[in-house]
PDB file of C-alpha atoms in Angstrom:
ATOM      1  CA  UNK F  98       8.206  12.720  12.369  1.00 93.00           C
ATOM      2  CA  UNK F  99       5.917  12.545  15.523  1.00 95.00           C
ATOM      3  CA  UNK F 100       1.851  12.749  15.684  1.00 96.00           C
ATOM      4  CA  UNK F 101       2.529  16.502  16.596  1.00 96.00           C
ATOM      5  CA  UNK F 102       4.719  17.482  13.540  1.00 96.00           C
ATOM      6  CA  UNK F 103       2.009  15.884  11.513  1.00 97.00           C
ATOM      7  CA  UNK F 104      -0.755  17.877  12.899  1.00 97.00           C
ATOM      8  CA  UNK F 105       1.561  21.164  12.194  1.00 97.00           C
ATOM      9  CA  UNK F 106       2.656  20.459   8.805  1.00 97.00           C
ATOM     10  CA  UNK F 107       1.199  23.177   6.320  1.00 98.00           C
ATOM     11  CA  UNK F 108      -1.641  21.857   3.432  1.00 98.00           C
ATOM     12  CA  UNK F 109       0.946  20.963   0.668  1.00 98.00           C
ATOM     13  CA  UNK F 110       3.728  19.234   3.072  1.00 97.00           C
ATOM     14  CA  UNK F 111       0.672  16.799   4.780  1.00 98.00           C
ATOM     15  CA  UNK F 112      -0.664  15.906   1.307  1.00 98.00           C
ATOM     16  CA  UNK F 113       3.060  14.547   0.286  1.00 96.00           C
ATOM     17  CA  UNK F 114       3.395  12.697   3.230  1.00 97.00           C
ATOM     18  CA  UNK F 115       0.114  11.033   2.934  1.00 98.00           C
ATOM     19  CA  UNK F 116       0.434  10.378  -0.707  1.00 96.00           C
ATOM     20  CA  UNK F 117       3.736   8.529  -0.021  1.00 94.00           C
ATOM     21  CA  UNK F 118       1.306   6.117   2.482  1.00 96.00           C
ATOM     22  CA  UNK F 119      -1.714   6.056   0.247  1.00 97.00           C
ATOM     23  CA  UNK F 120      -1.545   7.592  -3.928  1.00 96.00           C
ATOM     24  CA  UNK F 121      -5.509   7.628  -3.765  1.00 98.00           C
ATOM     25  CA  UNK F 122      -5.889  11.906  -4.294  1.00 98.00           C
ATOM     26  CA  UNK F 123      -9.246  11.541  -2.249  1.00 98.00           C
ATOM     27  CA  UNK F 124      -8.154   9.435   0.414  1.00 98.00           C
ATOM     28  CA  UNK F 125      -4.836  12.030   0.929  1.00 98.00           C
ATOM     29  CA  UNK F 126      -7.218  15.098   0.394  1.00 98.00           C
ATOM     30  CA  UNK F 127      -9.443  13.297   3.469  1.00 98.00           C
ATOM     31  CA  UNK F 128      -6.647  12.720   5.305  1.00 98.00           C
ATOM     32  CA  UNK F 129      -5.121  16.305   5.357  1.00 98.00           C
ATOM     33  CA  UNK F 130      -8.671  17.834   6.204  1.00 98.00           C
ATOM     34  CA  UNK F 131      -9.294  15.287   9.315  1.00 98.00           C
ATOM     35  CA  UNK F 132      -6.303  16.998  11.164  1.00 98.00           C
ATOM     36  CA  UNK F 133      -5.619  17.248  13.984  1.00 98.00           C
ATOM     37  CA  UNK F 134      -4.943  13.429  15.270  1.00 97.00           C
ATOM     38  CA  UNK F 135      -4.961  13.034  18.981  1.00 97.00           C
ATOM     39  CA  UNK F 136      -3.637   9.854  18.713  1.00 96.00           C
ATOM     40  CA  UNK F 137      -1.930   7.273  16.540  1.00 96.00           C
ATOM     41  CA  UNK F 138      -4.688   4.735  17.129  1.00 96.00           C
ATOM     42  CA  UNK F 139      -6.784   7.961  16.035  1.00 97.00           C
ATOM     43  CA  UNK F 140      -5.088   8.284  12.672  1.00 97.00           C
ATOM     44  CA  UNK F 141      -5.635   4.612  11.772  1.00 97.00           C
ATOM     45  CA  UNK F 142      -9.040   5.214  12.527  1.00 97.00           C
ATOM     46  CA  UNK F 143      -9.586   7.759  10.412  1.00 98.00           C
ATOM     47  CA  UNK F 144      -7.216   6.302   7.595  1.00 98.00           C
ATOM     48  CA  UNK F 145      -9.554   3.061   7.582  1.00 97.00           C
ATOM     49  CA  UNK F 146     -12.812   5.018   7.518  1.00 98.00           C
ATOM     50  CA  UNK F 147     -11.791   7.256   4.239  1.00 98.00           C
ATOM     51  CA  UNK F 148     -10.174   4.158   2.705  1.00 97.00           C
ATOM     52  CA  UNK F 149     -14.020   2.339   2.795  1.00 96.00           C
ATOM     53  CA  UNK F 150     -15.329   5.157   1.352  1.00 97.00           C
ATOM     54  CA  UNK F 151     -13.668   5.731  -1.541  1.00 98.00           C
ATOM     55  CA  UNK F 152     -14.913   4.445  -4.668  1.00 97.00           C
ATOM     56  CA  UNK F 153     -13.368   1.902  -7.052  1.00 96.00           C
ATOM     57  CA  UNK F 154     -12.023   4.416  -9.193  1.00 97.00           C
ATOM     58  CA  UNK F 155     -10.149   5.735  -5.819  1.00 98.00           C
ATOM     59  CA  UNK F 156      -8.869   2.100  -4.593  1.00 97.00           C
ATOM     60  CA  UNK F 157      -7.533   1.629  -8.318  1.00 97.00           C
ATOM     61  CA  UNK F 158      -5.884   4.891  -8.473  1.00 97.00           C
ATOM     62  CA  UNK F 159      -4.126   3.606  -5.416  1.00 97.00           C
ATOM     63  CA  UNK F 160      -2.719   0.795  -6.537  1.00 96.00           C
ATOM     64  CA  UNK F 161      -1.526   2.665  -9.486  1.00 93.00           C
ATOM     65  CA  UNK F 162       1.312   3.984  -7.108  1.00 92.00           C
ATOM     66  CA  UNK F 163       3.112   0.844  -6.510  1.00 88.00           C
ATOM     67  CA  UNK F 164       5.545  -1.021  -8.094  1.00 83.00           C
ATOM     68  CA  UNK F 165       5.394  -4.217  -9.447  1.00 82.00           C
ATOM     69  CA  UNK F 166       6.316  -7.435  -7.418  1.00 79.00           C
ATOM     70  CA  UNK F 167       9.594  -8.111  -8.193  1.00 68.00           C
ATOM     71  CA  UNK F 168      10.108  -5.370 -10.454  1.00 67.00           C
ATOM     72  CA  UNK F 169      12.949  -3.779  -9.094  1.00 55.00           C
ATOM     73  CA  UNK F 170      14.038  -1.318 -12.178  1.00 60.00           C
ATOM     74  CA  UNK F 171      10.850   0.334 -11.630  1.00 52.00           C
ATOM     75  CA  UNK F 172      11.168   0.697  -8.200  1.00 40.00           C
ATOM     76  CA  UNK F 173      14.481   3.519  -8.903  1.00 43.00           C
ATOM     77  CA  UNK F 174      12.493   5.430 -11.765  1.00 49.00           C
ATOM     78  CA  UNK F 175       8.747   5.946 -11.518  1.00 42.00           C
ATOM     79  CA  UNK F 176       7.910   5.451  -7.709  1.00 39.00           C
ATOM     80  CA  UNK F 177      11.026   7.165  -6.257  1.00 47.00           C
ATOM     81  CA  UNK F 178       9.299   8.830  -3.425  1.00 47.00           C
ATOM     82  CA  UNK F 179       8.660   5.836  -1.695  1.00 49.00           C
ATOM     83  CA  UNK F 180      11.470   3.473  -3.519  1.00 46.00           C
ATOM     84  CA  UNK F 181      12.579   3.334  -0.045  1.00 53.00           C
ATOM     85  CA  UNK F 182       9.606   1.726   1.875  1.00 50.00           C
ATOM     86  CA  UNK F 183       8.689  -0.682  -0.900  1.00 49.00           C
ATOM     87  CA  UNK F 184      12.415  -1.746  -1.657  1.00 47.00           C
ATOM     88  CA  UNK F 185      12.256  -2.745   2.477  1.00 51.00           C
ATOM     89  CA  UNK F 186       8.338  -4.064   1.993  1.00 51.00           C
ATOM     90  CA  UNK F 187      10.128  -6.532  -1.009  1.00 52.00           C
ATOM     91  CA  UNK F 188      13.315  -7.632   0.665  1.00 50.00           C
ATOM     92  CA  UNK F 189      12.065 -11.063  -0.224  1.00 52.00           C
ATOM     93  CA  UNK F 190      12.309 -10.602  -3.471  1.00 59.00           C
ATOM     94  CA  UNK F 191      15.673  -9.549  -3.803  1.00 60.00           C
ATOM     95  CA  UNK F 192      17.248 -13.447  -3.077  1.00 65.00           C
ATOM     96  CA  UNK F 193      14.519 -14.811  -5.486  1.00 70.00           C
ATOM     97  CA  UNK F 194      15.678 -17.240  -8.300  1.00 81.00           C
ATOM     98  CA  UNK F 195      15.778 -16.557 -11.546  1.00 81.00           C
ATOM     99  CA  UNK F 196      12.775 -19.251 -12.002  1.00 87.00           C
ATOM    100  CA  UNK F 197      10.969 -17.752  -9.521  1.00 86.00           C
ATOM    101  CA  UNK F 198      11.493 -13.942 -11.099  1.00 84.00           C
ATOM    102  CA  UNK F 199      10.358 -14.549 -14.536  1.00 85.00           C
ATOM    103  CA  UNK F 200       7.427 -16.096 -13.384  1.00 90.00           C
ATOM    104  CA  UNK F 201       6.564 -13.300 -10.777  1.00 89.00           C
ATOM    105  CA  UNK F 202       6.962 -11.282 -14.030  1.00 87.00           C
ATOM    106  CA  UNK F 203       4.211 -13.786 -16.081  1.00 91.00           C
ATOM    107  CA  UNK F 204       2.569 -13.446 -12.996  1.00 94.00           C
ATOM    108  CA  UNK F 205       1.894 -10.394 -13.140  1.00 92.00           C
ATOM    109  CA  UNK F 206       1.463  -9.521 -16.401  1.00 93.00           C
ATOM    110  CA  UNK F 207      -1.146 -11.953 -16.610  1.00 96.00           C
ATOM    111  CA  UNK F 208      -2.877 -10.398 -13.324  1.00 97.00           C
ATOM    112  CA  UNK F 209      -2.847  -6.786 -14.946  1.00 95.00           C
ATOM    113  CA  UNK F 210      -4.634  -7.962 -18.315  1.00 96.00           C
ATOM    114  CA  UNK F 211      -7.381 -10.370 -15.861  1.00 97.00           C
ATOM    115  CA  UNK F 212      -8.238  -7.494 -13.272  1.00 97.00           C
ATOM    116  CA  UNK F 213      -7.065  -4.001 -14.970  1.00 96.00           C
ATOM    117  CA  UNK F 214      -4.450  -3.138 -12.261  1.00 96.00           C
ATOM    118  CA  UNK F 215      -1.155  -4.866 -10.848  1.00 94.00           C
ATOM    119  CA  UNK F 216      -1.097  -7.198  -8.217  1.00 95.00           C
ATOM    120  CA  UNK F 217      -1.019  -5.730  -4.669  1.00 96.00           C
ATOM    121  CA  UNK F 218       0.256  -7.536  -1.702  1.00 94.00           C
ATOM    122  CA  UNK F 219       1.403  -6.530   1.547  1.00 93.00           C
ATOM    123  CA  UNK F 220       4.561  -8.163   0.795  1.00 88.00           C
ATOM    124  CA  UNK F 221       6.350  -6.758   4.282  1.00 86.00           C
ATOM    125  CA  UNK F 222       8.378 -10.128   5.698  1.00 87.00           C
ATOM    126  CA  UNK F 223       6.911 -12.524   2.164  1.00 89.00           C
ATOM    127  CA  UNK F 224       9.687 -14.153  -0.021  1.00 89.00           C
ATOM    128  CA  UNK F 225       9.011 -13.658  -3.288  1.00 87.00           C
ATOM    129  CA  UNK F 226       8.244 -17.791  -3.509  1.00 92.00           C
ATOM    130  CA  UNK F 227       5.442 -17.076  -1.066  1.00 93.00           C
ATOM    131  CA  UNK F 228       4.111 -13.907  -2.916  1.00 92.00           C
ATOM    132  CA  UNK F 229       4.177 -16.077  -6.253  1.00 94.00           C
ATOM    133  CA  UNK F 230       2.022 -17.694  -4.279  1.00 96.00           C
ATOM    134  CA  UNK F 231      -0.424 -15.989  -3.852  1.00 97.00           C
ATOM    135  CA  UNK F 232      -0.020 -14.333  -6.938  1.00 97.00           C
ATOM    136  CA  UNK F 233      -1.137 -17.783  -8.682  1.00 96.00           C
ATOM    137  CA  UNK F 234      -3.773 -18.472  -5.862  1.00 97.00           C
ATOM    138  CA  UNK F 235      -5.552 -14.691  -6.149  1.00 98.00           C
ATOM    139  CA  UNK F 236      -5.512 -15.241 -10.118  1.00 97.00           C
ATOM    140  CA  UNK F 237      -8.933 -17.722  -9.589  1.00 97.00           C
ATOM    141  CA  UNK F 238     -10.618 -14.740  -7.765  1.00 98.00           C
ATOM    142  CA  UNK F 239     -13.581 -13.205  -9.547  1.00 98.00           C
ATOM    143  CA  UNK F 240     -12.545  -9.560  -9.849  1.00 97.00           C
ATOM    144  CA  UNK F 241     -15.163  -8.996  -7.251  1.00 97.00           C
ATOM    145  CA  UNK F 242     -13.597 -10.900  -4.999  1.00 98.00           C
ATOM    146  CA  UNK F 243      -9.917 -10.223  -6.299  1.00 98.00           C
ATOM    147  CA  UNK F 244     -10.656  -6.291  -5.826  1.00 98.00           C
ATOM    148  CA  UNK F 245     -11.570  -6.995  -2.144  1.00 97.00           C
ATOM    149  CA  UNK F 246      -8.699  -8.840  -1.228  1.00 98.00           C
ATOM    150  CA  UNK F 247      -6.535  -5.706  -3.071  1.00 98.00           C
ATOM    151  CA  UNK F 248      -8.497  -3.105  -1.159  1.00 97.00           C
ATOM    152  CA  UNK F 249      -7.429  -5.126   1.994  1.00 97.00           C
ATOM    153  CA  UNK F 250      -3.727  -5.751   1.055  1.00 97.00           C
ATOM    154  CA  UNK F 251      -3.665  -1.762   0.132  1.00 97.00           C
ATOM    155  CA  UNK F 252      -5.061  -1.313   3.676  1.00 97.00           C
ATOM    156  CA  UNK F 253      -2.547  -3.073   5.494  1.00 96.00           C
ATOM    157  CA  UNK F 254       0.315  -1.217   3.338  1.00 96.00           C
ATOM    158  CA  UNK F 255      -0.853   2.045   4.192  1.00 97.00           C
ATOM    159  CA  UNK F 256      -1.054   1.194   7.990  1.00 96.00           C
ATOM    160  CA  UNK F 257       2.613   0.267   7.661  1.00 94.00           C
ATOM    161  CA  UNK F 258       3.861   3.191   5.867  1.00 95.00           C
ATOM    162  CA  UNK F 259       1.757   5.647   8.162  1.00 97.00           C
ATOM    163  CA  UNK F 260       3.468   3.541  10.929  1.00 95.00           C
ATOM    164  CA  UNK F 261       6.979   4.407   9.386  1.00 93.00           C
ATOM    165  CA  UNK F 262       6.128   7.893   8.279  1.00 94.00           C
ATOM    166  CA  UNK F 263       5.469   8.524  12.306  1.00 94.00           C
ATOM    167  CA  UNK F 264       7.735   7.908  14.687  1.00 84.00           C
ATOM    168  CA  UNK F 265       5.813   7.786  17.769  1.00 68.00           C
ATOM    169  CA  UNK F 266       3.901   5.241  16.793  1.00 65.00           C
ATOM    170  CA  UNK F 267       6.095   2.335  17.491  1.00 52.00           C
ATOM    171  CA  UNK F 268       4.874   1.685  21.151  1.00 45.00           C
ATOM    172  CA  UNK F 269       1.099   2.119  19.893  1.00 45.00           C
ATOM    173  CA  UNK F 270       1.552  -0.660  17.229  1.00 45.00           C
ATOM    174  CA  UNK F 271       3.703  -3.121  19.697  1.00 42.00           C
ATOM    175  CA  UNK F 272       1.638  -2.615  23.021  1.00 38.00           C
ATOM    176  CA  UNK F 273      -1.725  -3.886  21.561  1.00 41.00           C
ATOM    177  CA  UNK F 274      -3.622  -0.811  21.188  1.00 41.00           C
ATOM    178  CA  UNK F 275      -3.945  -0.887  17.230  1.00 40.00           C
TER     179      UNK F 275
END
């Protein structure tokens, strides 16, 4: 889809888009009203502005619309609309070892019951032993300081998936401008 066929989609068929970039309501509800982009640069702007103003109730709700690390099972039933993008965004996980699966799955069932929402990770080009990682490092946060570093990693997702979503926005993203 280009910038233009975004601009031109009716209400209903923006919202879906967005919602496959971003599951906050607010931020997608934002996003449809701020039409028409005149750029790609444009629509990051604005898709970084509504994102820091949502609330935490927003950023959570967000979150809420991914899968698991690692959790591939729910990837095919609960998030298919976007099963696509995050089965690419987890490649790394797909050659993990057994080890390192069952503890991605401690991992993060230890996360949820510390912060009140899964673990969220731009996991785009990350093995799954480097998301573990980080997994085990983000686990010391204070949930202040663990929802900040989610707010950011749900940032750089939806910049990728708005860069997917539109297709003339692959020179924009490789020629320096974003």
């Amino acid at each position: 889809m280009t910038l233009a066929e975004l601009n031109g989609l009716d209400e209903s068929a923006a919202a879906e888009l967005f919602e496959r970039c971003c599951g906050a309501r607010r931020w997608v509800q934002q996003m449809v009203d701020a039409r028409p982009f005149s750029s790609f640069e444009h629509l990051l702007r604005q898709s970084e502005t509504t994102w820091k103003h949502l609330s935490a109730e927003d950023w959570k709700e967000a979150f809420s619309h991914h899968p698991k690390i690692g959790d591939l099972e729910s990837l095919k039933r609960k998030f298919a609309s976007t099963a696509s993008w995050a089965a690419h965004e987890q490649a790394g996980v797909r050659s993990a070892s057994e080890d390192t699966l069952r503890r991605l799955a401690e991992g993060n069932r230890l996360y949820e019951q510390t912060f009140g929402y899964i673990f969220i990770v731009s996991a785009a080009g990350k093995s799954a032993e480097e998301m573990l990682a980080l997994l085990e490092a983000r686990l010391h946060h204070s949930p202040e300081e663990e929802l900040a570093v989610a707010i950011a990693e749900q940032q750089r997702i939806t910049r990728l998936r708005l860069a997917n979503a539109i297709s003339d926005s692959t020179l924009q993203l490789h020629d320096g401008k974003t």
